[in-house]
Short mmCIF file of C-alpha atoms and ligand atoms in Angstrom, two decimals:
data_model
loop_
_atom_site.label_atom_id
_atom_site.label_comp_id
_atom_site.label_asym_id
_atom_site.label_seq_id
_atom_site.Cartn_x
_atom_site.Cartn_y
_atom_site.Cartn_z
CA MET A 1 0.14 -55.63 5.48
CA GLY A 2 -2.00 -52.98 3.84
CA ARG A 3 -2.29 -51.06 0.63
CA THR A 4 -2.98 -47.44 -0.26
CA LYS A 5 -2.25 -45.32 -3.29
CA VAL A 6 0.08 -42.77 -1.69
CA VAL A 7 2.00 -42.89 1.59
CA VAL A 8 2.74 -39.35 2.78
CA ILE A 9 5.66 -39.13 5.20
CA GLY A 10 5.55 -36.08 7.47
CA ALA A 11 2.62 -33.93 8.62
CA GLY A 12 4.05 -30.45 8.17
CA PRO A 13 2.63 -27.89 5.73
CA ALA A 14 3.89 -29.88 2.71
CA GLY A 15 2.61 -33.30 3.81
CA LEU A 16 -0.74 -32.09 5.09
CA THR A 17 -1.40 -30.04 1.95
CA VAL A 18 -0.56 -33.08 -0.21
CA ALA A 19 -2.82 -35.33 1.91
CA ASN A 20 -5.76 -32.92 1.79
CA LEU A 21 -5.46 -32.34 -1.96
CA LEU A 22 -5.15 -36.08 -2.69
CA HIS A 23 -8.20 -36.79 -0.56
CA ARG A 24 -10.19 -34.12 -2.40
CA ALA A 25 -9.10 -35.67 -5.71
CA GLY A 26 -10.41 -39.08 -4.56
CA ILE A 27 -6.91 -40.60 -4.22
CA ASP A 28 -6.44 -42.69 -1.04
CA CYS A 29 -3.44 -41.93 1.11
CA LEU A 30 -1.93 -42.64 4.51
CA VAL A 31 0.01 -40.02 6.48
CA LEU A 32 2.83 -41.13 8.81
CA GLU A 33 4.22 -38.56 11.26
CA ARG A 34 7.10 -39.02 13.71
CA GLU A 35 5.86 -36.58 16.36
CA THR A 36 2.64 -36.52 18.38
CA ARG A 37 -0.39 -34.55 17.18
CA GLU A 38 -0.09 -32.23 20.23
CA PHE A 39 3.53 -31.46 19.37
CA ILE A 40 2.94 -30.51 15.73
CA GLU A 41 -0.13 -28.43 16.67
CA GLN A 42 2.06 -26.28 18.93
CA ARG A 43 5.21 -26.01 16.78
CA ALA A 44 5.60 -22.28 16.06
CA ARG A 45 7.60 -21.37 12.98
CA ALA A 46 6.31 -19.42 9.97
CA GLY A 47 3.75 -16.65 9.91
CA PHE A 48 3.85 -14.98 6.49
CA ILE A 49 1.95 -16.66 3.65
CA GLU A 50 1.94 -15.25 0.15
CA GLU A 51 -1.43 -14.37 -1.35
CA TRP A 52 -1.18 -16.77 -4.30
CA ALA A 53 -0.69 -19.67 -1.83
CA VAL A 54 -3.74 -18.60 0.16
CA ARG A 55 -5.84 -18.33 -3.02
CA GLU A 56 -4.77 -21.84 -4.05
CA LEU A 57 -5.63 -23.25 -0.61
CA GLU A 58 -8.95 -21.38 -0.84
CA ARG A 59 -9.67 -22.89 -4.28
CA HIS A 60 -9.41 -26.34 -2.69
CA GLY A 61 -11.51 -25.41 0.36
CA LEU A 62 -8.49 -25.37 2.71
CA ALA A 63 -8.35 -21.72 3.71
CA ASP A 64 -11.53 -21.14 5.75
CA GLY A 65 -9.72 -20.57 9.05
CA LEU A 66 -7.03 -18.54 7.39
CA LEU A 67 -9.45 -16.24 5.59
CA ARG A 68 -11.55 -15.82 8.72
CA ARG A 69 -8.74 -15.10 11.16
CA ALA A 70 -5.57 -13.98 9.36
CA PRO A 71 -4.97 -10.25 9.01
CA THR A 72 -3.21 -9.12 5.85
CA GLN A 73 -0.22 -6.83 5.39
CA GLY A 74 0.84 -5.03 2.25
CA SER A 75 3.77 -2.94 3.38
CA PHE A 76 6.89 -3.18 5.50
CA GLU A 77 9.39 -0.74 6.90
CA PHE A 78 13.16 -0.48 6.64
CA ARG A 79 14.70 1.25 9.65
CA VAL A 80 18.15 2.66 9.00
CA ASP A 81 20.04 5.18 11.13
CA GLY A 82 16.90 5.96 13.11
CA VAL A 83 14.85 6.74 9.97
CA ARG A 84 11.75 4.83 8.79
CA HIS A 85 11.34 4.01 5.10
CA GLN A 86 8.00 2.45 4.28
CA PHE A 87 7.76 0.10 1.30
CA ASP A 88 4.23 -0.45 0.01
CA TYR A 89 4.32 -3.63 -2.06
CA ALA A 90 0.52 -4.04 -2.14
CA GLU A 91 0.27 -0.75 -4.01
CA LEU A 92 2.91 -2.00 -6.48
CA THR A 93 1.58 -5.53 -7.02
CA GLY A 94 -2.05 -5.57 -5.84
CA HIS A 95 -1.17 -8.45 -3.50
CA ARG A 96 -0.68 -8.83 0.25
CA HIS A 97 0.70 -11.30 2.79
CA PHE A 98 -1.57 -13.19 5.18
CA VAL A 99 -0.28 -13.30 8.76
CA TYR A 100 -1.17 -16.71 10.19
CA PRO A 101 0.97 -18.78 12.55
CA GLN A 102 2.16 -22.01 10.90
CA GLN A 103 0.75 -24.13 13.74
CA GLU A 104 -2.72 -22.70 13.08
CA LEU A 105 -2.49 -23.72 9.42
CA VAL A 106 -1.27 -27.17 10.50
CA LYS A 107 -4.28 -27.46 12.86
CA ASP A 108 -6.69 -26.42 10.08
CA LEU A 109 -5.16 -28.91 7.64
CA LEU A 110 -5.33 -31.71 10.26
CA THR A 111 -8.97 -30.90 10.99
CA GLY A 112 -9.81 -30.77 7.28
CA TYR A 113 -8.20 -34.13 6.50
CA PRO A 114 -10.59 -37.02 7.12
CA GLY A 115 -8.22 -39.76 5.89
CA PRO A 116 -5.93 -42.06 7.91
CA ILE A 117 -3.01 -40.52 9.77
CA GLN A 118 -0.67 -42.10 12.32
CA PHE A 119 1.41 -40.13 14.82
CA SER A 120 4.54 -41.09 16.81
CA VAL A 121 5.69 -43.40 14.00
CA GLU A 122 9.37 -44.32 14.26
CA ASP A 123 11.87 -46.09 12.08
CA ILE A 124 10.19 -45.68 8.68
CA ARG A 125 11.93 -47.43 5.79
CA LEU A 126 11.20 -47.26 2.08
CA HIS A 127 11.53 -50.20 -0.34
CA ASP A 128 11.39 -50.95 -4.08
CA LEU A 129 10.98 -47.34 -5.08
CA ALA A 130 11.70 -48.02 -8.76
CA THR A 131 8.43 -49.81 -9.56
CA SER A 132 6.34 -51.14 -6.67
CA PRO A 133 7.08 -49.18 -3.52
CA SER A 134 6.30 -50.14 0.03
CA VAL A 135 6.87 -48.52 3.41
CA THR A 136 7.67 -50.41 6.60
CA TYR A 137 7.55 -49.18 10.20
CA ALA A 138 6.99 -50.81 13.61
CA GLY A 139 6.52 -54.29 12.16
CA GLN A 140 3.97 -53.07 9.58
CA ARG A 141 4.17 -52.90 5.80
CA VAL A 142 2.10 -50.75 3.43
CA ASP A 143 2.28 -51.19 -0.34
CA CYS A 144 1.55 -48.15 -2.47
CA ASP A 145 1.90 -46.54 -5.89
CA PHE A 146 3.78 -43.47 -4.63
CA VAL A 147 5.63 -42.15 -1.60
CA ALA A 148 5.44 -38.41 -0.92
CA GLY A 149 8.55 -37.55 1.10
CA CYS A 150 7.45 -34.51 3.14
CA ASP A 151 9.49 -35.11 6.29
CA GLY A 152 11.41 -31.87 6.35
CA ALA A 153 15.08 -31.08 6.77
CA ARG A 154 15.72 -33.82 9.34
CA GLY A 155 13.71 -36.60 7.75
CA ILE A 156 14.74 -39.87 6.15
CA CYS A 157 13.26 -39.56 2.65
CA GLN A 158 16.01 -37.31 1.31
CA SER A 159 18.56 -40.11 1.73
CA TYR A 160 16.64 -42.29 -0.77
CA VAL A 161 17.10 -39.77 -3.61
CA PRO A 162 20.52 -39.99 -5.29
CA ALA A 163 20.75 -36.25 -5.70
CA THR A 164 23.59 -33.77 -5.57
CA ILE A 165 23.05 -31.27 -2.77
CA THR A 166 24.33 -27.72 -3.13
CA ARG A 167 24.65 -25.68 0.05
CA HIS A 168 25.20 -22.10 1.13
CA ASP A 169 26.20 -20.98 4.61
CA TYR A 170 25.60 -17.29 5.41
CA GLY A 171 28.18 -17.42 8.21
CA ILE A 172 25.78 -15.75 10.64
CA GLY A 173 23.11 -16.75 13.11
CA TRP A 174 19.69 -15.35 13.86
CA LEU A 175 18.40 -15.36 17.39
CA ALA A 176 14.74 -16.25 16.78
CA LEU A 177 12.45 -14.93 19.48
CA LEU A 178 8.75 -15.11 20.23
CA ALA A 179 7.51 -12.53 22.72
CA GLU A 180 4.20 -12.57 24.53
CA ALA A 181 3.75 -8.94 23.65
CA PRO A 182 1.63 -7.08 21.10
CA PRO A 183 3.36 -6.00 17.89
CA SER A 184 5.36 -2.78 18.26
CA ALA A 185 4.61 -1.60 14.72
CA ARG A 186 1.77 -1.98 12.24
CA SER A 187 3.93 -3.84 9.71
CA VAL A 188 7.02 -5.99 9.35
CA VAL A 189 10.14 -4.02 10.29
CA PHE A 190 13.64 -4.73 8.94
CA GLY A 191 16.23 -2.95 11.08
CA ILE A 192 19.54 -2.42 9.27
CA HIS A 193 22.14 -1.42 11.85
CA PRO A 194 25.93 -1.48 12.40
CA LEU A 195 25.34 -3.78 15.40
CA GLY A 196 23.58 -6.24 13.09
CA PHE A 197 20.14 -6.92 11.65
CA ALA A 198 16.96 -6.91 13.74
CA GLY A 199 13.50 -7.94 12.54
CA HIS A 200 9.97 -7.46 13.85
CA MET A 201 6.98 -9.47 12.61
CA ALA A 202 3.48 -9.69 14.06
CA ARG A 203 2.13 -13.17 14.67
CA THR A 204 -1.11 -12.50 16.58
CA PRO A 205 -2.44 -9.45 18.50
CA SER A 206 -0.61 -10.75 21.60
CA VAL A 207 2.46 -12.55 20.16
CA THR A 208 5.30 -11.00 18.14
CA ARG A 209 8.28 -12.61 16.45
CA TYR A 210 11.63 -10.81 16.64
CA TYR A 211 14.99 -11.69 15.13
CA LEU A 212 18.48 -10.51 16.09
CA GLN A 213 21.54 -11.20 13.96
CA CYS A 214 24.12 -12.95 16.13
CA SER A 215 27.21 -15.12 15.85
CA PRO A 216 26.40 -18.58 14.49
CA GLY A 217 28.10 -20.20 17.50
CA ASP A 218 25.98 -18.30 20.05
CA THR A 219 23.52 -20.14 22.25
CA ALA A 220 20.34 -18.85 23.86
CA ASP A 221 22.29 -18.56 27.14
CA ASP A 222 24.46 -15.86 25.54
CA TRP A 223 21.30 -13.78 25.18
CA PRO A 224 19.71 -13.03 28.55
CA ASP A 225 16.38 -11.18 28.24
CA ASP A 226 17.89 -7.80 29.19
CA ARG A 227 20.45 -8.08 26.39
CA VAL A 228 17.72 -9.07 23.90
CA TRP A 229 15.50 -6.07 24.66
CA THR A 230 18.43 -3.60 24.76
CA GLN A 231 19.63 -4.81 21.35
CA LEU A 232 16.12 -4.77 19.85
CA ARG A 233 15.53 -1.23 21.15
CA THR A 234 18.87 -0.06 19.76
CA ARG A 235 18.72 -1.74 16.36
CA LEU A 236 15.03 -0.91 15.72
CA ALA A 237 15.11 2.58 17.26
CA VAL A 238 13.02 5.33 15.66
CA PRO A 239 11.50 8.32 17.44
CA GLY A 240 8.00 7.82 18.83
CA GLU A 241 7.69 4.06 18.26
CA PRO A 242 8.76 2.18 21.41
CA ILE A 243 9.42 -1.56 21.40
CA ILE A 244 6.85 -3.24 23.64
CA ASP A 245 8.46 -6.00 25.66
CA GLY A 246 6.96 -9.08 27.30
CA PRO A 247 7.92 -12.60 28.37
CA LEU A 248 10.08 -14.36 25.77
CA ILE A 249 8.39 -17.71 25.08
CA GLU A 250 10.91 -18.84 22.45
CA LYS A 251 14.60 -18.03 22.21
CA ARG A 252 16.87 -20.06 19.97
CA VAL A 253 19.78 -19.52 17.60
CA LEU A 254 19.18 -20.53 13.98
CA PRO A 255 22.28 -21.13 11.88
CA MET A 256 21.50 -19.39 8.59
CA HIS A 257 22.05 -21.76 5.72
CA ASN A 258 20.36 -23.03 2.55
CA TYR A 259 20.48 -26.21 0.52
CA VAL A 260 18.88 -27.50 -2.66
CA LEU A 261 18.80 -31.02 -4.10
CA ASP A 262 19.26 -31.09 -7.86
CA ARG A 263 16.45 -33.62 -8.20
CA MET A 264 13.41 -34.20 -6.04
CA SER A 265 12.31 -37.61 -7.30
CA ALA A 266 13.67 -41.16 -7.41
CA GLY A 267 11.33 -43.63 -9.08
CA ARG A 268 8.02 -43.51 -7.23
CA LEU A 269 9.37 -41.33 -4.39
CA HIS A 270 8.81 -37.59 -4.73
CA LEU A 271 10.10 -35.11 -2.16
CA ALA A 272 8.25 -31.90 -1.26
CA GLY A 273 9.16 -28.94 0.96
CA GLU A 274 12.21 -28.87 3.19
CA ALA A 275 12.95 -32.52 2.49
CA ALA A 276 14.23 -31.21 -0.87
CA HIS A 277 15.30 -27.61 -0.23
CA LEU A 278 15.89 -25.31 2.70
CA VAL A 279 15.89 -21.55 2.55
CA ALA A 280 16.81 -19.64 5.71
CA PRO A 281 13.85 -17.59 6.98
CA ILE A 282 15.39 -14.28 5.81
CA ALA A 283 12.68 -13.72 3.19
CA ALA A 284 9.93 -15.88 4.80
CA LYS A 285 9.77 -18.24 1.83
CA GLY A 286 10.14 -21.83 3.15
CA MET A 287 6.50 -22.63 3.90
CA ASN A 288 5.38 -20.91 0.71
CA LEU A 289 7.69 -23.21 -1.24
CA ALA A 290 6.39 -26.24 0.66
CA ILE A 291 2.83 -25.36 -0.40
CA HIS A 292 3.98 -24.74 -3.98
CA ASP A 293 5.59 -28.21 -4.15
CA ALA A 294 2.51 -29.82 -2.62
CA LEU A 295 0.24 -28.26 -5.25
CA LEU A 296 2.48 -29.41 -8.09
CA LEU A 297 2.97 -32.90 -6.68
CA THR A 298 -0.74 -33.62 -6.25
CA ARG A 299 -1.45 -32.23 -9.72
CA GLY A 300 1.19 -34.62 -11.14
CA ILE A 301 -0.10 -37.65 -9.19
CA ALA A 302 -3.71 -36.93 -10.21
CA ALA A 303 -2.63 -36.63 -13.86
CA TRP A 304 -0.75 -39.96 -13.58
CA TYR A 305 -3.94 -41.72 -12.47
CA ASP A 306 -5.67 -40.09 -15.43
CA GLY A 307 -3.09 -41.70 -17.75
CA ASP A 308 -0.70 -38.76 -18.18
CA PRO A 309 2.73 -39.43 -16.57
CA SER A 310 4.40 -36.39 -18.15
CA THR A 311 3.29 -33.87 -15.48
CA LEU A 312 4.93 -35.95 -12.76
CA ASP A 313 8.04 -36.40 -14.92
CA GLY A 314 8.39 -32.61 -14.97
CA TYR A 315 7.74 -32.24 -11.21
CA SER A 316 11.35 -31.56 -10.06
CA ALA A 317 12.03 -28.99 -12.75
CA ALA A 318 8.71 -27.22 -12.10
CA CYS A 319 9.47 -26.91 -8.36
CA LEU A 320 13.13 -26.01 -8.65
CA GLY A 321 12.43 -23.01 -10.90
CA ARG A 322 10.69 -21.19 -8.03
CA VAL A 323 13.08 -22.61 -5.43
CA TRP A 324 16.08 -21.01 -7.14
CA GLN A 325 14.24 -17.70 -7.62
CA TYR A 326 13.59 -17.59 -3.89
CA GLN A 327 17.14 -18.70 -3.03
CA GLU A 328 18.54 -15.85 -5.10
CA PHE A 329 16.17 -13.37 -3.49
CA SER A 330 17.07 -14.61 -0.03
CA LEU A 331 20.76 -14.01 -0.72
CA TRP A 332 20.07 -10.56 -2.15
CA LEU A 333 18.07 -9.66 0.95
CA SER A 334 20.77 -11.09 3.18
CA ASP A 335 23.35 -8.76 1.65
CA LEU A 336 21.02 -5.85 2.39
CA PHE A 337 20.32 -6.93 5.98
CA HIS A 338 23.70 -8.15 7.17
CA GLY A 339 26.41 -5.99 5.64
CA SER A 340 26.16 -2.91 7.84
CA ARG A 341 28.85 -3.93 10.31
CA ASP A 342 31.40 -2.96 7.65
CA PRO A 343 31.46 0.79 6.80
CA PHE A 344 32.07 0.21 3.06
CA THR A 345 29.26 -2.29 2.59
CA HIS A 346 27.04 -0.09 4.79
CA GLN A 347 27.41 2.60 2.10
CA LEU A 348 26.64 0.06 -0.63
CA ILE A 349 23.51 -0.89 1.27
CA GLN A 350 22.48 2.77 1.48
CA ALA A 351 22.93 3.04 -2.31
CA ARG A 352 20.88 -0.09 -2.89
CA LEU A 353 18.14 1.22 -0.61
CA ARG A 354 18.06 4.59 -2.37
CA ARG A 355 17.54 2.81 -5.69
CA LEU A 356 14.80 0.63 -4.22
CA LEU A 357 13.03 3.54 -2.58
CA ASN A 358 13.40 6.07 -5.41
CA SER A 359 13.00 4.05 -8.61
CA ARG A 360 9.54 2.66 -9.32
CA LYS A 361 10.98 0.07 -11.69
CA ALA A 362 13.45 -1.20 -9.08
CA ALA A 363 10.65 -1.23 -6.49
CA GLU A 364 8.29 -3.17 -8.77
CA SER A 365 10.90 -5.79 -9.50
CA PHE A 366 11.63 -6.23 -5.78
CA ALA A 367 7.93 -6.27 -4.84
CA GLU A 368 7.11 -8.93 -7.41
CA ILE A 369 9.41 -11.49 -5.83
CA TYR A 370 8.85 -10.32 -2.26
CA ILE A 371 5.14 -11.23 -2.52
CA GLY A 372 5.64 -14.11 -4.99
CA GLN A 373 3.79 -14.69 -8.23
CA HIS A 374 0.78 -16.85 -8.90
CA ALA A 375 1.46 -19.88 -11.10
CA ASP A 376 -0.93 -22.13 -13.01
CA PHE A 377 -1.54 -25.30 -11.06
P1 RFL B 1 8.27 -29.44 8.25
O1 RFL B 1 7.34 -28.32 8.69
O2 RFL B 1 9.56 -29.56 8.93
O3 RFL B 1 7.43 -30.78 8.39
C1 RFL B 1 8.06 -32.03 8.29
C2 RFL B 1 7.28 -33.03 9.14
O4 RFL B 1 7.87 -34.32 9.01
C3 RFL B 1 8.01 -34.91 10.31
N1 RFL B 1 9.12 -35.89 10.25
C4 RFL B 1 8.91 -37.21 10.11
N2 RFL B 1 7.79 -37.93 10.03
C5 RFL B 1 7.94 -39.27 9.88
N3 RFL B 1 9.15 -39.90 9.85
C6 RFL B 1 10.30 -39.20 9.92
N4 RFL B 1 11.49 -39.83 9.89
C7 RFL B 1 10.22 -37.79 10.06
N5 RFL B 1 11.13 -36.81 10.17
C8 RFL B 1 10.45 -35.66 10.28
C9 RFL B 1 8.28 -33.71 11.21
O5 RFL B 1 7.96 -34.01 12.56
C10 RFL B 1 7.33 -32.67 10.61
O6 RFL B 1 6.04 -32.73 11.17
O7 RFL B 1 8.56 -29.36 6.68
P2 RFL B 1 7.65 -28.82 5.46
O8 RFL B 1 6.29 -29.44 5.51
O9 RFL B 1 8.48 -28.95 4.26
O10 RFL B 1 7.40 -27.25 5.77
C11 RFL B 1 8.46 -26.35 5.77
C12 RFL B 1 8.15 -25.20 6.74
O11 RFL B 1 7.92 -25.73 8.03
C13 RFL B 1 9.30 -24.18 6.78
O12 RFL B 1 9.78 -23.97 5.48
C14 RFL B 1 8.89 -22.83 7.38
O13 RFL B 1 8.65 -22.95 8.75
C15 RFL B 1 10.03 -21.79 7.11
N6 RFL B 1 9.71 -20.49 7.75
C16 RFL B 1 8.89 -19.59 7.10
N7 RFL B 1 8.36 -19.88 5.90
C17 RFL B 1 7.49 -19.02 5.29
O14 RFL B 1 7.05 -19.29 4.17
N8 RFL B 1 7.08 -17.87 5.91
C18 RFL B 1 7.55 -17.52 7.15
O15 RFL B 1 7.13 -16.49 7.71
C19 RFL B 1 8.53 -18.37 7.78
N9 RFL B 1 9.02 -18.08 9.00
C20 RFL B 1 10.22 -20.18 9.02
C21 RFL B 1 9.86 -18.96 9.63
C22 RFL B 1 11.07 -21.05 9.69
C23 RFL B 1 11.57 -20.72 10.95
N10 RFL B 1 12.44 -21.65 11.59
C24 RFL B 1 12.14 -22.26 12.83
C25 RFL B 1 13.51 -22.21 10.83
C26 RFL B 1 10.34 -18.63 10.89
C27 RFL B 1 11.22 -19.50 11.55
C28 RFL B 1 11.74 -19.09 12.90
#
């Protein structure tokens, strides 16, 4: 039996940010992760981090690798009917995205965290969450003041919070691809096409992420490499900008759906990141939200130890405000990306794009949420 102040469950972006921030605040914690260290250091997912999140990580000394190695991007391109429409959100907001593979951030956060962490931990159970929590696993028991439930969409912590879950299913799939090939364009590209959406996002100088809208029931076997590259070349086609192909090192179908719990806390258990809310990667928001939760949670726990429980009491509401903003934006963007198969909605999309591209006010409003706003932490 042992004791620590906070047990953090899950070593993804949410859990590792919480652990690092707690450690820097002088609050002991223990991190328990189901997978091996090698596995989580290789798990490729996100790549686009909003500038406010980077500045917050920087403020806590957690962004050295990111600032040294991540290029920034301040514009993207819509491609519709073979025409490129550039959208310069850095010019509108003064802020840019940092392009940094999620597994690199995870590696940096693991390296920066000098506290205890255990990998390959199975069968975690939580007890007495109302007043004096403890966590058991593999015949061990750890008592603590708080549990930070950061174990993602397939974790166990969510089941301990008696919350109502609201869900949305987009009714489509995205074939998520990673190609060992340099980016084919200088920025993110959103291809809006009657055959379905296609996306292009740089990850590193030699790896590029692509997405293809597909049926939600498709499997990777339905998408042989030839079909992938033909569809990407068709849906992203513009004169003079060829798609550079290469070996596909990831190919999997993501069902596009969202969910949000209406509360993120139960007694001394507080959820953060995808344990509490999932947003499909349409607007590249999930990891940004995980970092946002982690910042708010550690602020609340630090205030509690300083004798102020009210910050932690307001934790759920503070997180869910941004979560719902990003959910709404994701749905708005989904309508823009996925409606072109139908001729009527294709015309509506053209009208929406004209407004976005020709009205500075409409563009500013879009840009503000696309890059995300800084909050006070
Ligand atoms: P994670 O990253 O899933 O981490 C949870 C951790 O908990 C562990 N775990 C357990 N540990 C102990 N006991 C258990 N019972 C456990 N069950 C699970 C897991 O092994 C894991 O290590 O959740 P977290 O920290 O909330 O972070 C969320 C982000 O990973 C996610 O939102 C992003 O990847 C979403 N996302 C993107 N977000 C962005 O902000 N920008 C992007 O550009 C972006 N691109 C993406 C994405 C997600 C994608 N996929 C795969 C859905 C691109 C893709 C393709």
